[in-house]
mmCIF file of C-alpha atoms in Angstrom:
data_model
loop_
_atom_site.group_PDB
_atom_site.id
_atom_site.type_symbol
_atom_site.label_atom_id
_atom_site.label_comp_id
_atom_site.label_asym_id
_atom_site.label_seq_id
_atom_site.Cartn_x
_atom_site.Cartn_y
_atom_site.Cartn_z
ATOM 1 C CA VAL A 1 73.998 98.239 111.556
ATOM 2 C CA ARG A 2 70.602 98.626 109.940
ATOM 3 C CA ASN A 3 70.681 101.581 107.605
ATOM 4 C CA PRO A 4 71.253 100.619 103.954
ATOM 5 C CA GLN A 5 74.237 102.906 103.494
ATOM 6 C CA GLY A 6 76.194 101.506 106.431
ATOM 7 C CA MET A 7 78.467 103.723 108.492
ATOM 8 C CA HIS A 8 79.413 106.281 105.874
ATOM 9 C CA LEU A 9 80.769 109.699 106.693
ATOM 10 C CA ARG A 10 77.685 111.299 108.202
ATOM 11 C CA PRO A 11 76.865 108.464 110.629
ATOM 12 C CA ALA A 12 80.551 108.159 111.529
ATOM 13 C CA THR A 13 80.644 111.882 112.283
ATOM 14 C CA GLU A 14 77.528 111.629 114.420
ATOM 15 C CA PHE A 15 78.863 108.598 116.264
ATOM 16 C CA ALA A 16 82.211 110.299 116.945
ATOM 17 C CA ARG A 17 80.481 113.446 118.180
ATOM 18 C CA THR A 18 78.286 111.428 120.564
ATOM 19 C CA ALA A 19 81.328 109.494 121.789
ATOM 20 C CA GLN A 20 83.275 112.705 122.351
ATOM 21 C CA SER A 21 80.451 114.332 124.294
ATOM 22 C CA SER A 22 80.252 111.312 126.612
ATOM 23 C CA GLY A 23 83.753 112.038 127.904
ATOM 24 C CA CYS A 24 84.433 108.296 127.935
ATOM 25 C CA ARG A 25 87.059 106.324 126.085
ATOM 26 C CA VAL A 26 85.012 104.530 123.435
ATOM 27 C CA ARG A 27 86.220 101.587 121.347
ATOM 28 C CA VAL A 28 84.382 100.076 118.397
ATOM 29 C CA SER A 29 85.175 96.824 116.636
ATOM 30 C CA VAL A 30 83.556 94.805 113.897
ATOM 31 C CA HIS A 31 82.379 91.273 114.604
ATOM 32 C CA SER A 32 82.434 88.895 111.675
ATOM 33 C CA GLY A 33 81.986 85.324 112.786
ATOM 34 C CA ALA A 34 84.267 84.579 115.714
ATOM 35 C CA ALA A 35 86.919 87.124 114.786
ATOM 36 C CA ALA A 36 86.871 90.739 115.834
ATOM 37 C CA SER A 37 88.777 93.490 114.054
ATOM 38 C CA ALA A 38 91.484 95.511 115.752
ATOM 39 C CA GLY A 39 88.925 98.165 116.536
ATOM 40 C CA ALA A 40 88.651 101.903 116.267
ATOM 41 C CA ASP A 41 88.668 104.886 118.563
ATOM 42 C CA GLY A 42 84.947 105.694 118.715
ATOM 43 C CA SER A 43 85.637 109.425 118.852
ATOM 44 C CA SER A 44 87.631 109.414 115.599
ATOM 45 C CA VAL A 45 85.692 109.826 112.365
ATOM 46 C CA LEU A 46 88.699 108.578 110.412
ATOM 47 C CA GLU A 47 89.108 105.413 112.426
ATOM 48 C CA LEU A 48 85.388 104.687 112.224
ATOM 49 C CA ALA A 49 85.411 105.266 108.459
ATOM 50 C CA MET A 50 88.349 102.884 108.186
ATOM 51 C CA LEU A 51 86.263 100.050 109.622
ATOM 52 C CA GLY A 52 84.303 100.082 106.359
ATOM 53 C CA VAL A 53 81.057 99.151 108.062
ATOM 54 C CA SER A 54 78.264 98.074 105.727
ATOM 55 C CA GLN A 55 74.646 97.198 106.456
ATOM 56 C CA GLY A 56 74.251 93.991 108.440
ATOM 57 C CA THR A 57 77.557 94.356 110.252
ATOM 58 C CA THR A 58 77.572 93.706 113.983
ATOM 59 C CA LEU A 59 79.559 96.199 116.025
ATOM 60 C CA ARG A 60 80.957 95.758 119.482
ATOM 61 C CA ILE A 61 80.949 99.036 121.399
ATOM 62 C CA SER A 62 82.732 99.476 124.709
ATOM 63 C CA ALA A 63 83.328 102.512 126.896
ATOM 64 C CA GLU A 64 85.504 103.325 129.849
ATOM 65 C CA GLY A 65 85.057 106.169 132.295
ATOM 66 C CA PRO A 66 82.299 107.926 134.239
ATOM 67 C CA GLY A 67 78.888 107.220 132.726
ATOM 68 C CA ALA A 68 80.289 104.485 130.495
ATOM 69 C CA ALA A 69 77.134 102.369 130.602
ATOM 70 C CA ALA A 70 74.945 105.294 129.584
ATOM 71 C CA ALA A 71 77.376 106.202 126.811
ATOM 72 C CA VAL A 72 77.259 102.681 125.383
ATOM 73 C CA GLY A 73 73.456 102.828 125.597
ATOM 74 C CA ARG A 74 73.306 106.098 123.655
ATOM 75 C CA LEU A 75 75.737 104.874 121.003
ATOM 76 C CA THR A 76 73.947 101.542 120.643
ATOM 77 C CA ASP A 77 70.640 103.373 120.184
ATOM 78 C CA LEU A 78 72.223 105.571 117.540
ATOM 79 C CA VAL A 79 73.381 102.554 115.547
ATOM 80 C CA SER A 80 70.246 100.476 115.965
ATOM 81 C CA ASN A 81 68.060 103.416 114.951
ATOM 82 C CA GLY A 82 69.938 103.416 111.649
ATOM 83 C CA PHE A 83 71.539 106.761 112.538
ATOM 84 C CA SER A 84 68.082 108.248 112.015
ATOM 85 C CA GLU A 85 68.594 108.027 108.271
ATOM 86 C CA SER A 86 65.511 107.838 106.132
ATOM 87 C CA GLU A 87 65.173 105.049 103.596
ATOM 88 C CA ARG A 88 66.973 106.015 100.440
ATOM 89 C CA VAL B 1 86.241 86.156 95.424
ATOM 90 C CA THR B 2 85.536 89.810 94.670
ATOM 91 C CA LEU B 3 88.145 92.252 95.819
ATOM 92 C CA PRO B 4 86.790 95.145 97.842
ATOM 93 C CA ALA B 5 86.215 98.315 95.878
ATOM 94 C CA THR B 6 88.758 100.952 96.709
ATOM 95 C CA PHE B 7 89.309 104.502 95.552
ATOM 96 C CA SER B 8 91.873 103.458 92.946
ATOM 97 C CA THR B 9 89.597 100.720 91.582
ATOM 98 C CA PHE B 10 87.328 103.414 90.215
ATOM 99 C CA LEU B 11 89.936 106.030 89.393
ATOM 100 C CA ARG B 12 90.950 106.843 85.834
ATOM 101 C CA ARG B 13 94.213 108.620 85.154
ATOM 102 C CA GLU B 14 92.484 111.451 83.293
ATOM 103 C CA HIS B 15 90.397 112.178 86.405
ATOM 104 C CA VAL B 16 93.424 113.197 88.463
ATOM 105 C CA PHE B 17 93.919 116.978 88.522
ATOM 106 C CA THR B 18 96.917 118.451 90.257
ATOM 107 C CA ASP B 19 96.751 122.165 89.624
ATOM 108 C CA LEU B 20 93.393 123.494 90.735
ATOM 109 C CA PRO B 21 93.784 127.154 91.642
ATOM 110 C CA ALA B 22 92.963 127.774 95.309
ATOM 111 C CA GLY B 23 89.775 129.687 96.019
ATOM 112 C CA GLU B 24 86.421 129.468 97.761
ATOM 113 C CA ARG B 25 85.369 125.873 98.384
ATOM 114 C CA ASP B 26 82.328 126.034 96.099
ATOM 115 C CA ASP B 27 84.353 127.566 93.245
ATOM 116 C CA VAL B 28 87.050 124.923 93.572
ATOM 117 C CA LEU B 29 84.432 122.155 93.467
ATOM 118 C CA ARG B 30 82.825 123.774 90.402
ATOM 119 C CA ASP B 31 86.250 123.915 88.752
ATOM 120 C CA MET B 32 86.794 120.223 89.526
ATOM 121 C CA LEU B 33 83.458 119.278 87.949
ATOM 122 C CA ASP B 34 84.202 121.449 84.892
ATOM 123 C CA ARG B 35 87.446 119.586 84.402
ATOM 124 C CA LEU B 36 85.630 116.282 84.608
ATOM 125 C CA VAL B 37 83.366 117.523 81.824
ATOM 126 C CA GLY B 38 86.501 118.483 79.883
ATOM 127 C CA ALA B 39 87.919 114.994 80.448
ATOM 128 C CA GLY B 40 84.760 113.439 79.065
ATOM 129 C CA ALA B 41 83.622 111.945 82.382
ATOM 130 C CA MET B 42 80.163 113.535 82.180
ATOM 131 C CA ASP B 43 78.210 116.111 80.271
ATOM 132 C CA GLN B 44 77.562 119.663 81.427
ATOM 133 C CA GLU B 45 74.047 118.922 82.606
ATOM 134 C CA THR B 46 75.194 115.994 84.757
ATOM 135 C CA SER B 47 77.974 118.087 86.259
ATOM 136 C CA THR B 48 75.458 120.764 87.258
ATOM 137 C CA THR B 49 73.325 118.114 88.979
ATOM 138 C CA VAL B 50 76.365 116.604 90.688
ATOM 139 C CA LEU B 51 77.714 119.968 91.862
ATOM 140 C CA ARG B 52 74.339 120.878 93.343
ATOM 141 C CA ALA B 53 74.136 117.525 95.177
ATOM 142 C CA VAL B 54 77.734 117.768 96.416
ATOM 143 C CA LEU B 55 77.211 121.275 97.783
ATOM 144 C CA LYS B 56 73.942 120.197 99.404
ATOM 145 C CA ARG B 57 75.842 117.391 101.135
ATOM 146 C CA GLU B 58 78.537 119.811 102.341
ATOM 147 C CA ARG B 59 75.841 121.986 103.915
ATOM 148 C CA THR B 60 74.687 119.090 106.121
ATOM 149 C CA GLY B 61 78.211 118.829 107.566
ATOM 150 C CA THR B 62 81.715 119.175 106.222
ATOM 151 C CA THR B 63 83.319 116.274 104.378
ATOM 152 C CA GLY B 64 86.718 117.608 105.413
ATOM 153 C CA ILE B 65 87.898 114.520 107.287
ATOM 154 C CA GLY B 66 91.116 116.148 108.464
ATOM 155 C CA ARG B 67 94.815 116.211 107.618
ATOM 156 C CA GLY B 68 94.270 118.224 104.449
ATOM 157 C CA ILE B 69 91.774 115.790 102.949
ATOM 158 C CA ALA B 70 88.135 116.232 101.968
ATOM 159 C CA VAL B 71 85.756 113.694 100.484
ATOM 160 C CA PRO B 72 83.067 115.663 98.668
ATOM 161 C CA HIS B 73 80.451 113.178 97.532
ATOM 162 C CA CYS B 74 76.882 112.578 96.536
ATOM 163 C CA LYS B 75 74.502 109.941 95.338
ATOM 164 C CA THR B 76 72.604 110.763 92.210
ATOM 165 C CA SER B 77 70.732 108.921 89.488
ATOM 166 C CA ALA B 78 72.465 111.294 87.046
ATOM 167 C CA VAL B 79 75.331 108.762 86.924
ATOM 168 C CA ALA B 80 74.964 105.119 85.888
ATOM 169 C CA ALA B 81 78.110 103.915 87.670
ATOM 170 C CA THR B 82 80.327 105.080 90.510
ATOM 171 C CA LEU B 83 82.739 107.781 89.415
ATOM 172 C CA VAL B 84 85.651 109.073 91.463
ATOM 173 C CA ALA B 85 88.152 111.839 90.873
ATOM 174 C CA PHE B 86 91.064 113.413 92.663
ATOM 175 C CA ALA B 87 92.066 117.052 92.671
ATOM 176 C CA ARG B 88 94.849 118.834 94.394
ATOM 177 C CA THR B 89 94.698 122.578 94.927
ATOM 178 C CA THR B 90 97.824 124.680 94.399
ATOM 179 C CA GLU B 91 97.373 126.121 97.898
ATOM 180 C CA PRO B 92 95.345 124.707 100.811
ATOM 181 C CA ILE B 93 91.815 126.083 100.980
ATOM 182 C CA ALA B 94 89.402 126.742 103.857
ATOM 183 C CA TYR B 95 87.019 123.803 104.125
ATOM 184 C CA GLY B 96 85.658 123.813 107.673
ATOM 185 C CA ALA B 97 87.364 120.466 108.189
ATOM 186 C CA ALA B 98 87.011 118.384 111.341
ATOM 187 C CA ASP B 99 90.523 119.242 112.551
ATOM 188 C CA GLY B 100 90.365 122.879 111.427
ATOM 189 C CA ASP B 101 93.214 122.410 108.937
ATOM 190 C CA PRO B 102 92.845 123.748 105.414
ATOM 191 C CA VAL B 103 92.389 121.219 102.625
ATOM 192 C CA ASN B 104 94.435 120.591 99.495
ATOM 193 C CA SER B 105 93.376 117.066 98.516
ATOM 194 C CA LEU B 106 89.861 116.480 97.240
ATOM 195 C CA PHE B 107 88.577 112.933 96.736
ATOM 196 C CA LEU B 108 85.284 113.165 94.870
ATOM 197 C CA ILE B 109 82.901 110.201 94.963
ATOM 198 C CA VAL B 110 79.761 110.249 92.833
ATOM 199 C CA SER B 111 77.609 107.151 93.111
ATOM 200 C CA PRO B 112 74.328 105.987 91.689
ATOM 201 C CA PRO B 113 71.638 105.592 94.389
ATOM 202 C CA GLU B 114 71.988 101.812 94.770
ATOM 203 C CA SER B 115 75.687 101.533 95.629
ATOM 204 C CA ALA B 116 75.772 101.518 99.422
ATOM 205 C CA GLU B 117 78.516 98.968 99.859
ATOM 206 C CA SER B 118 81.083 100.407 97.441
ATOM 207 C CA HIS B 119 80.638 103.896 98.889
ATOM 208 C CA VAL B 120 81.660 102.723 102.359
ATOM 209 C CA GLU B 121 84.597 100.769 100.884
ATOM 210 C CA ILE B 122 85.885 103.755 98.906
ATOM 211 C CA LEU B 123 85.532 105.933 101.978
ATOM 212 C CA LYS B 124 87.507 103.364 103.930
ATOM 213 C CA SER B 125 90.409 103.517 101.492
ATOM 214 C CA VAL B 126 90.507 107.335 101.569
ATOM 215 C CA ALA B 127 90.279 107.392 105.375
ATOM 216 C CA GLY B 128 93.213 104.987 105.397
ATOM 217 C CA MET B 129 95.318 107.527 103.514
ATOM 218 C CA ALA B 130 94.284 110.318 105.854
ATOM 219 C CA ARG B 131 95.449 108.220 108.795
ATOM 220 C CA ASP B 132 98.811 107.440 107.197
ATOM 221 C CA ASP B 133 101.645 109.935 107.785
ATOM 222 C CA TYR B 134 103.479 108.877 104.655
ATOM 223 C CA ALA B 135 100.332 109.259 102.549
ATOM 224 C CA THR B 136 99.473 112.706 103.864
ATOM 225 C CA ARG B 137 103.044 113.815 103.186
ATOM 226 C CA VAL B 138 102.853 112.558 99.610
ATOM 227 C CA LEU B 139 99.510 114.278 99.101
ATOM 228 C CA ARG B 140 100.895 117.551 100.426
ATOM 229 C CA ASN B 141 104.076 117.496 98.351
ATOM 230 C CA THR B 142 103.343 115.773 95.043
ATOM 231 C CA ASN B 143 101.898 117.602 92.090
ATOM 232 C CA GLN B 144 102.651 115.009 89.426
ATOM 233 C CA GLY B 145 99.460 113.352 88.234
ATOM 234 C CA ASP B 146 101.187 110.158 87.122
ATOM 235 C CA SER B 147 102.937 109.764 90.482
ATOM 236 C CA LEU B 148 99.723 110.346 92.396
ATOM 237 C CA PHE B 149 97.801 107.916 90.204
ATOM 238 C CA ASP B 150 100.405 105.210 90.896
ATOM 239 C CA PHE B 151 100.513 106.173 94.547
ATOM 240 C CA PHE B 152 96.750 105.591 94.996
ATOM 241 C CA HIS B 153 97.134 102.081 93.595
ATOM 242 C CA GLU B 154 100.135 101.463 95.817
ATOM 243 C CA MET B 155 98.202 102.611 98.926
ATOM 244 C CA ASP B 156 95.167 100.490 98.110
ATOM 245 C CA ALA B 157 97.376 97.434 97.578
ATOM 246 C CA LYS B 158 98.635 97.697 101.162
ATOM 247 C CA PRO B 159 97.137 95.076 103.466
#
């Protein structure tokens, strides 16, 4: 996660919307060292917000269903582009 | 070891309002800011700046996260430190929330520009309440400020 603000409400909303439109079952978890968190439903803004993702966090994104690989690609791009947020 | 910042970490008892009359979203938010001025949290000029920033944020997408809860917020150099407040409306109000439900619990977060980490942590603690059936029931049914103030601390102390 590159943007300074981390995954606050607006990025979480955008992520959830993208996950929903993919039609896949998307899971997101936080990687800190060797441990991974329980994970969140990628289409739920609330669950994503509950991860408390700050800048520098590594996320693991997985998807299941038709077009899963493309969905993961789109979501990964979204995160690595800093959710298209300008520097603030 | 620094404990993560939660909503209750920043909350002062006198910034919990339980009887905001229902109305249009913008009017309710204005009312909330006026009460913060009344409670000595900020001056009138700051509240005008904050209200404008909060409404601007709402226009980019609702902060109604569902289950009767909204998280109006903004970043502004008008405040020197993070300030949070809670308000409960007497009746649920239309808020364009994610789940379409009206909102009666407003968690306001006003942060100075350089507070990225604490913002996400506060959001996390509020999202946790929205996900919790017990918490949403309490928020719907409690109009005692003291009880709610204690409740926020109790929720944030949960593992």
